[in-house]
Amino acid sequence: MAVICQVEALTKIYPKAKRPANDGLTFSIQQGEVFGLLGPNGAGKSTLVGQLAGLVRPTSGSIHLFDIDVIQQPEAAAEYVAIQPQNSVALWDLTPQEAIYQTGRLRGMSHAAARQQTVALLEELGMTAFANRHVRTLSGGQRRLVLLGVAFIGDRPIQIFDEPTNDLDPEARRRVWDRLTRLSRSGTTIILVTHNVLEAEQVIGRVGIVNEGRLLALGTPGELKARVDQRVRLDLAPKGDPEAVRPLLSELGEAVARPGGRWTVYCERAHTRATIDTLLARLTIDGLDDFRILTPSLEDVYLELSGGVQLG
């Protein structure tokens, strides 16, 4: 696929800051990709997406979107990039319908097109019931949906989302992930900043892990997981005395006792099937309260590469 975003040696230093917010970042993003940014608060993620959207000027380095230098032409970014607002304060005196429609008009849509897409988004995201209430009166989850609608309208080819499913109930989260997946399949490029890695890794194509302004790793979830641990984890909760199964589990691999009477057994991927067969033959399903097969998650990758700095 075509590279539509090229970042080279991007650095941002704020006055009086102890270290750069971004420190020599270099990477590219392809058309239709769901590109994730993972890192703790203060890692430089918000500064980075602000620069991609033409809202923050870098100290040095370059950003090209569709071969346009958006540092030299920051106004051009608005033609290609939609970014989910950080908060809804600027929209408080509008209704969701007004906020989404007016954003579409500001992006150059005709009255009819903006009205049509506004109605469609209100329905798709489940906002019809409160479409004409002022944003200030809405719940946190409802406001989040309004901000998402504001980002979606106008069909910009690059769309940036910061914690898009925060405050949303399970049904609303499913709607959002479904839409992001459909947008990606239709060729829209999605840049996703999130701490909810268990949900996000279902849709992310590649992920950049950042901390203290630097890019620690870049690759597909599978590639990054393989760097951390090739083993499979068998997580189980035996019935009865947890210590009674220690000899058996120790035969099968590295066995680690967990709180609440649980155990984790680490085994090589090639031996997973044989290990599970042996475990169930010796212990039986009736001897287990719970049993799960787990591979490394993106959160495991992050914690390994960042030296244990927690997401948040």
Coordinates of C-alpha atoms in Angstrom, one line a residue:
M1 CA 0.0 0.0 0.0
A2 CA 1.1 3.6 -0.6
V3 CA 2.8 5.5 2.2
I4 CA 0.7 8.6 2.9
C5 CA 2.5 9.8 6.1
Q6 CA 6.2 10.0 6.4
V7 CA 7.8 11.3 9.6
E8 CA 11.6 11.9 9.7
A9 CA 13.7 12.8 12.8
L10 CA 10.7 14.6 14.4
T11 CA 11.7 16.5 17.5
K12 CA 9.6 18.9 19.7
I13 CA 11.2 20.7 22.7
Y14 CA 9.0 22.9 24.8
P15 CA 10.5 25.8 26.7
K16 CA 11.9 25.0 30.1
A17 CA 11.1 21.2 29.6
K18 CA 13.6 18.8 31.1
R19 CA 13.6 16.6 27.9
P20 CA 12.1 16.7 24.4
A21 CA 8.4 15.8 24.1
N22 CA 9.4 14.0 20.9
D23 CA 13.0 13.0 20.3
G24 CA 14.0 12.1 16.8
L25 CA 10.9 10.1 15.8
T26 CA 11.1 8.4 12.3
F27 CA 8.4 6.2 10.9
S28 CA 5.8 5.9 8.1
I29 CA 2.1 5.0 7.9
Q30 CA 0.4 3.4 4.9
Q31 CA -3.0 4.1 3.4
G32 CA -5.8 2.1 5.1
E33 CA -3.6 1.2 8.0
V34 CA -4.8 1.2 11.7
F35 CA -1.7 2.5 13.4
G36 CA -1.6 2.4 17.1
L37 CA 0.4 4.6 19.5
L38 CA 1.0 3.0 22.9
G39 CA 2.7 4.6 25.9
P40 CA 2.2 6.1 29.4
N41 CA 1.0 9.7 30.1
G42 CA 3.7 12.1 29.2
A43 CA 5.3 9.8 26.6
G44 CA 4.8 12.4 23.8
K45 CA 1.8 10.8 22.1
S46 CA -0.5 13.9 22.2
T47 CA 2.4 16.1 21.0
L48 CA 3.0 13.7 18.1
V49 CA -0.6 13.6 16.9
G50 CA -0.9 17.4 17.3
Q51 CA 2.0 17.8 14.9
L52 CA 0.5 15.3 12.5
A53 CA -2.7 17.4 12.5
G54 CA -0.8 20.6 11.9
L55 CA -1.7 22.0 15.4
V56 CA 1.8 21.9 16.9
R57 CA 4.9 23.1 15.2
P58 CA 7.9 20.8 15.6
T59 CA 11.3 22.1 16.7
S60 CA 13.0 20.1 13.9
G61 CA 12.4 17.2 11.6
S62 CA 9.8 16.8 8.8
I63 CA 6.2 15.5 8.3
H64 CA 4.9 14.8 4.8
L65 CA 1.2 13.9 4.2
F66 CA 0.5 12.8 0.7
D67 CA 3.9 14.3 -0.2
I68 CA 2.9 17.7 1.2
D69 CA 5.2 19.2 3.8
V70 CA 2.7 20.1 6.6
I71 CA 5.4 21.9 8.6
Q72 CA 5.8 24.4 5.8
Q73 CA 2.1 24.3 5.0
P74 CA 0.3 23.5 8.3
E75 CA -3.1 24.7 6.9
A76 CA -2.9 21.8 4.4
A77 CA -3.2 19.2 7.2
A78 CA -6.8 20.2 7.7
E79 CA -7.6 19.1 4.2
Y80 CA -6.4 15.5 5.0
V81 CA -6.7 15.0 8.8
A82 CA -9.6 14.9 11.2
I83 CA -8.7 14.6 14.9
Q84 CA -11.0 13.7 17.7
P85 CA -11.2 16.7 20.1
Q86 CA -9.8 16.2 23.5
N87 CA -12.9 17.6 25.3
S88 CA -16.3 18.9 24.6
V89 CA -16.2 22.3 26.3
A90 CA -16.2 24.2 23.0
L91 CA -19.3 22.4 22.0
W92 CA -21.3 22.7 25.2
D93 CA -23.8 25.2 24.0
L94 CA -24.5 23.2 20.8
T95 CA -26.6 20.0 20.4
P96 CA -24.9 16.9 19.0
Q97 CA -26.7 17.4 15.8
E98 CA -25.5 21.0 15.5
A99 CA -21.9 20.1 16.5
I100 CA -21.6 17.4 13.9
Y101 CA -23.4 19.2 11.1
Q102 CA -21.5 22.5 11.6
T103 CA -18.1 20.6 11.6
G104 CA -19.1 19.1 8.3
R105 CA -19.9 22.5 6.8
L106 CA -16.5 23.8 8.1
R107 CA -14.9 20.9 6.2
G108 CA -16.4 22.1 3.0
M109 CA -19.5 19.8 2.8
S110 CA -22.6 21.1 1.2
H111 CA -25.7 21.6 3.3
A112 CA -27.4 18.5 2.0
A113 CA -24.3 16.3 2.3
A114 CA -23.6 17.5 5.9
R115 CA -27.2 17.0 6.9
Q116 CA -27.3 13.5 5.4
Q117 CA -24.1 12.3 7.0
T118 CA -25.0 13.9 10.4
V119 CA -28.3 12.0 10.5
A120 CA -26.5 8.8 9.5
L121 CA -23.8 9.2 12.2
L122 CA -26.4 10.0 14.9
E123 CA -28.2 6.8 14.1
E124 CA -25.0 4.7 13.7
L125 CA -23.5 5.8 17.0
G126 CA -26.7 5.6 18.9
M127 CA -27.2 9.4 19.5
T128 CA -30.6 9.9 18.0
A129 CA -32.4 9.9 21.4
F130 CA -30.3 12.9 22.6
A131 CA -29.5 14.5 19.3
N132 CA -31.2 17.8 20.3
R133 CA -30.0 18.2 23.9
H134 CA -27.2 20.5 24.7
V135 CA -23.8 18.8 25.0
R136 CA -23.3 20.3 28.5
T137 CA -26.3 18.2 29.7
L138 CA -25.0 14.9 28.4
S139 CA -23.2 12.1 30.3
G140 CA -19.5 11.5 29.8
G141 CA -20.1 8.6 27.4
Q142 CA -22.6 10.6 25.4
R143 CA -20.2 13.5 25.1
R144 CA -17.5 11.0 23.9
L145 CA -19.9 9.9 21.1
V146 CA -20.4 13.5 20.0
L147 CA -16.6 14.0 19.8
L148 CA -16.3 10.8 17.7
G149 CA -19.1 12.1 15.4
V150 CA -17.2 15.4 15.0
A151 CA -14.1 13.4 13.9
F152 CA -16.0 11.1 11.6
I153 CA -17.9 13.6 9.5
G154 CA -16.4 14.8 6.3
D155 CA -14.6 11.5 5.6
R156 CA -11.0 12.8 6.0
P157 CA -8.5 10.3 4.6
I158 CA -6.5 10.3 7.9
Q159 CA -8.5 10.2 11.1
I160 CA -6.9 10.4 14.6
F161 CA -8.5 9.2 17.8
D162 CA -7.3 9.5 21.4
E163 CA -8.9 6.9 23.7
P164 CA -12.0 6.7 21.5
T165 CA -13.9 4.2 23.7
N166 CA -13.3 5.8 27.1
D167 CA -16.6 6.2 29.1
L168 CA -18.6 4.1 26.6
D169 CA -20.7 1.1 27.4
P170 CA -20.0 -2.3 25.7
E171 CA -22.6 -1.8 22.9
A172 CA -21.3 1.7 22.1
R173 CA -17.7 0.4 22.1
R174 CA -18.6 -2.3 19.7
R175 CA -20.2 0.3 17.3
V176 CA -17.0 2.4 17.4
W177 CA -14.6 -0.5 16.7
D178 CA -16.9 -1.7 13.9
R179 CA -16.8 1.7 12.3
L180 CA -13.0 2.1 12.6
T181 CA -12.6 -1.4 11.0
R182 CA -14.9 -0.5 8.1
L183 CA -13.1 2.9 7.6
S184 CA -9.8 1.1 7.4
R185 CA -11.1 -1.5 4.9
S186 CA -12.4 1.4 2.7
G187 CA -8.9 3.0 2.6
T188 CA -9.1 5.5 5.5
T189 CA -6.0 5.6 7.6
I190 CA -6.6 5.4 11.3
I191 CA -4.2 6.6 14.0
L192 CA -5.2 5.3 17.4
V193 CA -3.9 6.5 20.8
T194 CA -5.2 4.2 23.5
H195 CA -4.4 2.5 26.8
N196 CA -7.1 -0.1 26.2
V197 CA -4.8 -2.5 24.4
L198 CA -6.9 -5.6 24.9
E199 CA -9.6 -4.0 22.7
A200 CA -7.3 -2.1 20.4
E201 CA -5.1 -5.0 19.4
Q202 CA -8.0 -6.6 17.7
V203 CA -8.0 -3.9 15.0
I204 CA -4.4 -2.4 15.1
G205 CA -2.3 -3.4 12.1
R206 CA 1.0 -1.9 13.4
V207 CA 1.8 -0.2 16.7
G208 CA 4.5 2.2 17.8
I209 CA 5.5 2.0 21.5
V210 CA 6.7 5.3 22.8
N211 CA 8.1 6.5 26.1
E212 CA 10.0 9.7 27.1
G213 CA 9.5 11.0 23.6
R214 CA 11.3 8.1 21.9
L215 CA 10.1 5.3 19.7
L216 CA 10.9 2.1 21.6
A217 CA 9.6 -0.4 19.1
L218 CA 7.5 -0.5 15.9
G219 CA 5.8 -3.4 14.2
T220 CA 2.7 -5.6 14.0
P221 CA 1.3 -6.9 17.3
G222 CA 2.6 -10.4 16.3
E223 CA 6.1 -9.2 15.6
L224 CA 6.4 -7.3 18.9
K225 CA 4.9 -10.1 20.9
A226 CA 7.5 -12.5 19.4
R227 CA 10.3 -10.2 20.6
V228 CA 9.1 -10.5 24.2
D229 CA 8.2 -14.1 24.7
Q230 CA 7.6 -17.1 22.4
R231 CA 5.9 -19.0 25.1
V232 CA 2.2 -19.7 25.6
R233 CA 0.7 -19.2 29.1
L234 CA -1.8 -21.7 30.5
D235 CA -3.7 -19.9 33.2
L236 CA -5.8 -22.2 35.5
A237 CA -7.6 -22.3 38.8
P238 CA -7.7 -25.8 40.2
K239 CA -10.5 -27.0 42.5
G240 CA -9.5 -27.8 46.1
D241 CA -6.0 -27.2 47.5
P242 CA -3.9 -25.2 44.9
E243 CA -0.7 -26.7 46.3
A244 CA -1.9 -30.2 45.4
V245 CA -1.3 -29.6 41.7
R246 CA 2.2 -28.1 42.1
P247 CA 4.1 -31.4 41.3
L248 CA 2.1 -32.0 38.1
L249 CA 2.4 -28.4 36.9
S250 CA 6.1 -28.3 37.5
E251 CA 6.5 -31.4 35.3
L252 CA 4.8 -29.5 32.4
G253 CA 6.8 -26.3 32.4
E254 CA 7.7 -23.3 34.4
A255 CA 4.8 -23.0 37.0
V256 CA 4.1 -19.8 38.9
A257 CA 1.6 -19.5 41.7
R258 CA -0.7 -16.6 41.4
P259 CA -3.0 -14.9 44.0
G260 CA -6.4 -16.4 44.6
G261 CA -5.2 -20.0 44.1
R262 CA -4.4 -19.6 40.4
W263 CA -1.4 -21.0 38.5
T264 CA 0.3 -20.0 35.3
V265 CA 2.3 -22.6 33.4
Y266 CA 4.6 -21.3 30.7
C267 CA 5.3 -23.7 27.7
E268 CA 6.9 -23.5 24.3
R269 CA 4.5 -22.9 21.5
A270 CA 5.5 -26.1 19.7
H271 CA 4.6 -28.1 22.9
T272 CA 1.3 -26.4 23.7
R273 CA -1.0 -29.1 22.4
A274 CA 0.9 -31.9 24.2
T275 CA 1.1 -29.9 27.4
I276 CA -2.7 -29.2 27.4
D277 CA -3.5 -32.9 26.6
T278 CA -1.3 -34.0 29.5
L279 CA -2.8 -31.5 31.9
L280 CA -6.4 -32.4 31.1
A281 CA -5.7 -36.1 31.2
R282 CA -4.1 -35.9 34.6
L283 CA -6.3 -33.2 36.1
T284 CA -9.5 -33.4 34.0
I285 CA -11.9 -30.6 33.3
D286 CA -13.9 -31.5 36.5
G287 CA -10.8 -30.6 38.5
L288 CA -10.7 -27.0 37.2
D289 CA -12.7 -24.0 38.1
D290 CA -11.2 -22.0 35.2
F291 CA -8.7 -22.6 32.4
R292 CA -7.4 -20.2 29.8
I293 CA -4.7 -20.2 27.0
L294 CA -2.9 -16.9 26.7
T295 CA -0.2 -15.5 24.4
P296 CA 1.7 -12.3 25.2
S297 CA -0.4 -9.1 24.9
L298 CA 0.6 -5.7 23.7
E299 CA 0.6 -4.6 27.3
D300 CA 3.1 -7.3 28.1
V301 CA 5.3 -6.0 25.2
Y302 CA 5.0 -2.5 26.4
L303 CA 5.9 -3.4 30.0
E304 CA 8.9 -5.4 28.9
L305 CA 10.3 -2.7 26.6
S306 CA 9.6 0.2 28.9
G307 CA 11.2 -1.4 31.9
G308 CA 7.8 -1.7 33.8
V309 CA 6.5 1.8 33.4
Q310 CA 2.7 1.5 33.7
L311 CA 0.3 2.6 31.1
G312 CA -2.1 5.3 32.2

